[in-house]
PDB file of C-alpha atoms in Angstrom:
ATOM      1  CA  SER E 823      30.308  21.922   7.700  1.00  0.00           C
ATOM      2  CA  VAL E 824      30.544  18.342   6.456  1.00  0.00           C
ATOM      3  CA  THR E 825      28.489  15.562   8.013  1.00  0.00           C
ATOM      4  CA  ALA E 826      29.998  12.092   8.077  1.00  0.00           C
ATOM      5  CA  ALA E 827      27.816   9.272   6.725  1.00  0.00           C
ATOM      6  CA  ALA E 828      27.938   7.581  10.136  1.00  0.00           C
ATOM      7  CA  ASP E 829      26.290  10.672  11.654  1.00  0.00           C
ATOM      8  CA  VAL E 830      23.217  10.413   9.417  1.00  0.00           C
ATOM      9  CA  ALA E 831      20.660   7.729  10.239  1.00  0.00           C
ATOM     10  CA  PRO E 832      19.043   6.053   7.241  1.00  0.00           C
ATOM     11  CA  ALA E 833      15.459   7.124   6.652  1.00  0.00           C
ATOM     12  CA  PRO E 834      12.982   4.403   7.618  1.00  0.00           C
ATOM     13  CA  TYR E 835      10.454   3.154   5.059  1.00  0.00           C
ATOM     14  CA  PRO E 836       7.592   5.669   5.146  1.00  0.00           C
ATOM     15  CA  TYR E 837       4.824   3.720   6.898  1.00  0.00           C
ATOM     16  CA  PRO E 838       2.078   4.461   6.236  1.00  0.00           C
ATOM     17  CA  VAL E 839       2.409   5.537   2.612  1.00  0.00           C
ATOM     18  CA  LYS E 840       0.774   8.933   2.180  1.00  0.00           C
ATOM     19  CA  LEU E 841      -0.128  11.034  -0.824  1.00  0.00           C
ATOM     20  CA  THR E 842       1.248  14.531  -1.127  1.00  0.00           C
ATOM     21  CA  ASN E 843      -1.146  17.488  -1.014  1.00  0.00           C
ATOM     22  CA  ALA E 844      -0.521  17.998  -4.743  1.00  0.00           C
ATOM     23  CA  GLU E 845      -1.481  14.365  -5.513  1.00  0.00           C
ATOM     24  CA  ILE E 846      -4.650  14.700  -3.452  1.00  0.00           C
ATOM     25  CA  ALA E 847      -5.507  17.964  -5.245  1.00  0.00           C
ATOM     26  CA  ASP E 848      -4.996  16.167  -8.585  1.00  0.00           C
ATOM     27  CA  GLY E 849      -7.522  13.493  -7.516  1.00  0.00           C
ATOM     28  CA  TRP E 850      -5.150  10.617  -6.734  1.00  0.00           C
ATOM     29  CA  LEU E 851      -6.346   7.872  -4.373  1.00  0.00           C
ATOM     30  CA  SER E 852      -3.921   5.593  -2.564  1.00  0.00           C
ATOM     31  CA  LEU E 853      -4.886   1.922  -2.885  1.00  0.00           C
ATOM     32  CA  PHE E 854      -2.440   0.722  -0.213  1.00  0.00           C
ATOM     33  CA  ASP E 855      -1.312   2.638   2.858  1.00  0.00           C
ATOM     34  CA  GLY E 856       1.756   0.460   3.466  1.00  0.00           C
ATOM     35  CA  ALA E 857       0.589  -0.543   6.942  1.00  0.00           C
ATOM     36  CA  THR E 858      -2.874  -2.148   6.835  1.00  0.00           C
ATOM     37  CA  LEU E 859      -5.232  -4.077   4.572  1.00  0.00           C
ATOM     38  CA  TYR E 860      -7.784  -1.257   4.760  1.00  0.00           C
ATOM     39  CA  GLY E 861      -9.689  -1.147   1.463  1.00  0.00           C
ATOM     40  CA  TRP E 862      -8.822  -4.733   0.500  1.00  0.00           C
ATOM     41  CA  GLU E 863     -10.742  -7.998   0.841  1.00  0.00           C
ATOM     42  CA  PRO E 864      -9.730 -11.572   0.044  1.00  0.00           C
ATOM     43  CA  SER E 865     -11.822 -13.698  -2.291  1.00  0.00           C
ATOM     44  CA  ALA E 866     -11.196 -16.795  -0.100  1.00  0.00           C
ATOM     45  CA  SER E 867      -9.737 -17.728   3.274  1.00  0.00           C
ATOM     46  CA  ALA E 868      -5.989 -17.072   3.534  1.00  0.00           C
ATOM     47  CA  ASP E 869      -3.622 -15.351   5.978  1.00  0.00           C
ATOM     48  CA  TRP E 870      -3.177 -12.056   4.111  1.00  0.00           C
ATOM     49  CA  LYS E 871      -1.123  -9.559   6.149  1.00  0.00           C
ATOM     50  CA  VAL E 872       1.170  -6.557   5.799  1.00  0.00           C
ATOM     51  CA  ALA E 873       4.848  -7.007   6.638  1.00  0.00           C
ATOM     52  CA  ASP E 874       7.495  -4.343   6.046  1.00  0.00           C
ATOM     53  CA  GLY E 875       5.213  -2.337   3.767  1.00  0.00           C
ATOM     54  CA  THR E 876       4.332  -5.343   1.596  1.00  0.00           C
ATOM     55  CA  ILE E 877       1.124  -7.353   1.351  1.00  0.00           C
ATOM     56  CA  THR E 878       1.986 -11.013   1.900  1.00  0.00           C
ATOM     57  CA  VAL E 879       0.247 -14.370   2.215  1.00  0.00           C
ATOM     58  CA  SER E 880       1.802 -17.665   3.250  1.00  0.00           C
ATOM     59  CA  SER E 881      -1.056 -20.106   3.646  1.00  0.00           C
ATOM     60  CA  GLY E 882      -4.717 -20.664   2.950  1.00  0.00           C
ATOM     61  CA  GLU E 883      -6.867 -21.091  -0.108  1.00  0.00           C
ATOM     62  CA  LYS E 884      -5.553 -19.766  -3.416  1.00  0.00           C
ATOM     63  CA  SER E 885      -7.352 -16.492  -3.901  1.00  0.00           C
ATOM     64  CA  LEU E 886      -7.192 -12.909  -5.013  1.00  0.00           C
ATOM     65  CA  LEU E 887      -6.957  -9.840  -2.837  1.00  0.00           C
ATOM     66  CA  CYS E 888      -9.356  -7.280  -4.287  1.00  0.00           C
ATOM     67  CA  THR E 889     -10.081  -3.644  -3.552  1.00  0.00           C
ATOM     68  CA  THR E 890     -13.380  -2.915  -1.824  1.00  0.00           C
ATOM     69  CA  SER E 891     -14.067  -0.172  -4.387  1.00  0.00           C
ATOM     70  CA  GLU E 892     -14.744  -0.433  -8.103  1.00  0.00           C
ATOM     71  CA  PHE E 893     -12.754   1.673 -10.540  1.00  0.00           C
ATOM     72  CA  GLY E 894     -13.501   2.537 -14.144  1.00  0.00           C
ATOM     73  CA  ASP E 895     -11.389   5.114 -15.942  1.00  0.00           C
ATOM     74  CA  TYR E 896      -8.099   5.346 -14.016  1.00  0.00           C
ATOM     75  CA  VAL E 897      -4.345   5.754 -14.191  1.00  0.00           C
ATOM     76  CA  PHE E 898      -2.351   3.298 -12.082  1.00  0.00           C
ATOM     77  CA  LYS E 899       0.858   4.782 -10.664  1.00  0.00           C
TER      78      LYS E 899
END
């Protein structure tokens, strides 16, 4: 049978972003879950927030958003 495009709902953005079992087994660590600022801290006062799977800021002191963990030898994907 053929399904018309109108019959198929578009897939929503996958909030929160999750690693596959294979990625976890390979030692990957997700830095951003797509839904919260868990694991991140600002270096100054600003209104950092998550909107539509993106980290945003619109006001406050100029600053960096840094991970709460330190990393040494890594591959960024």
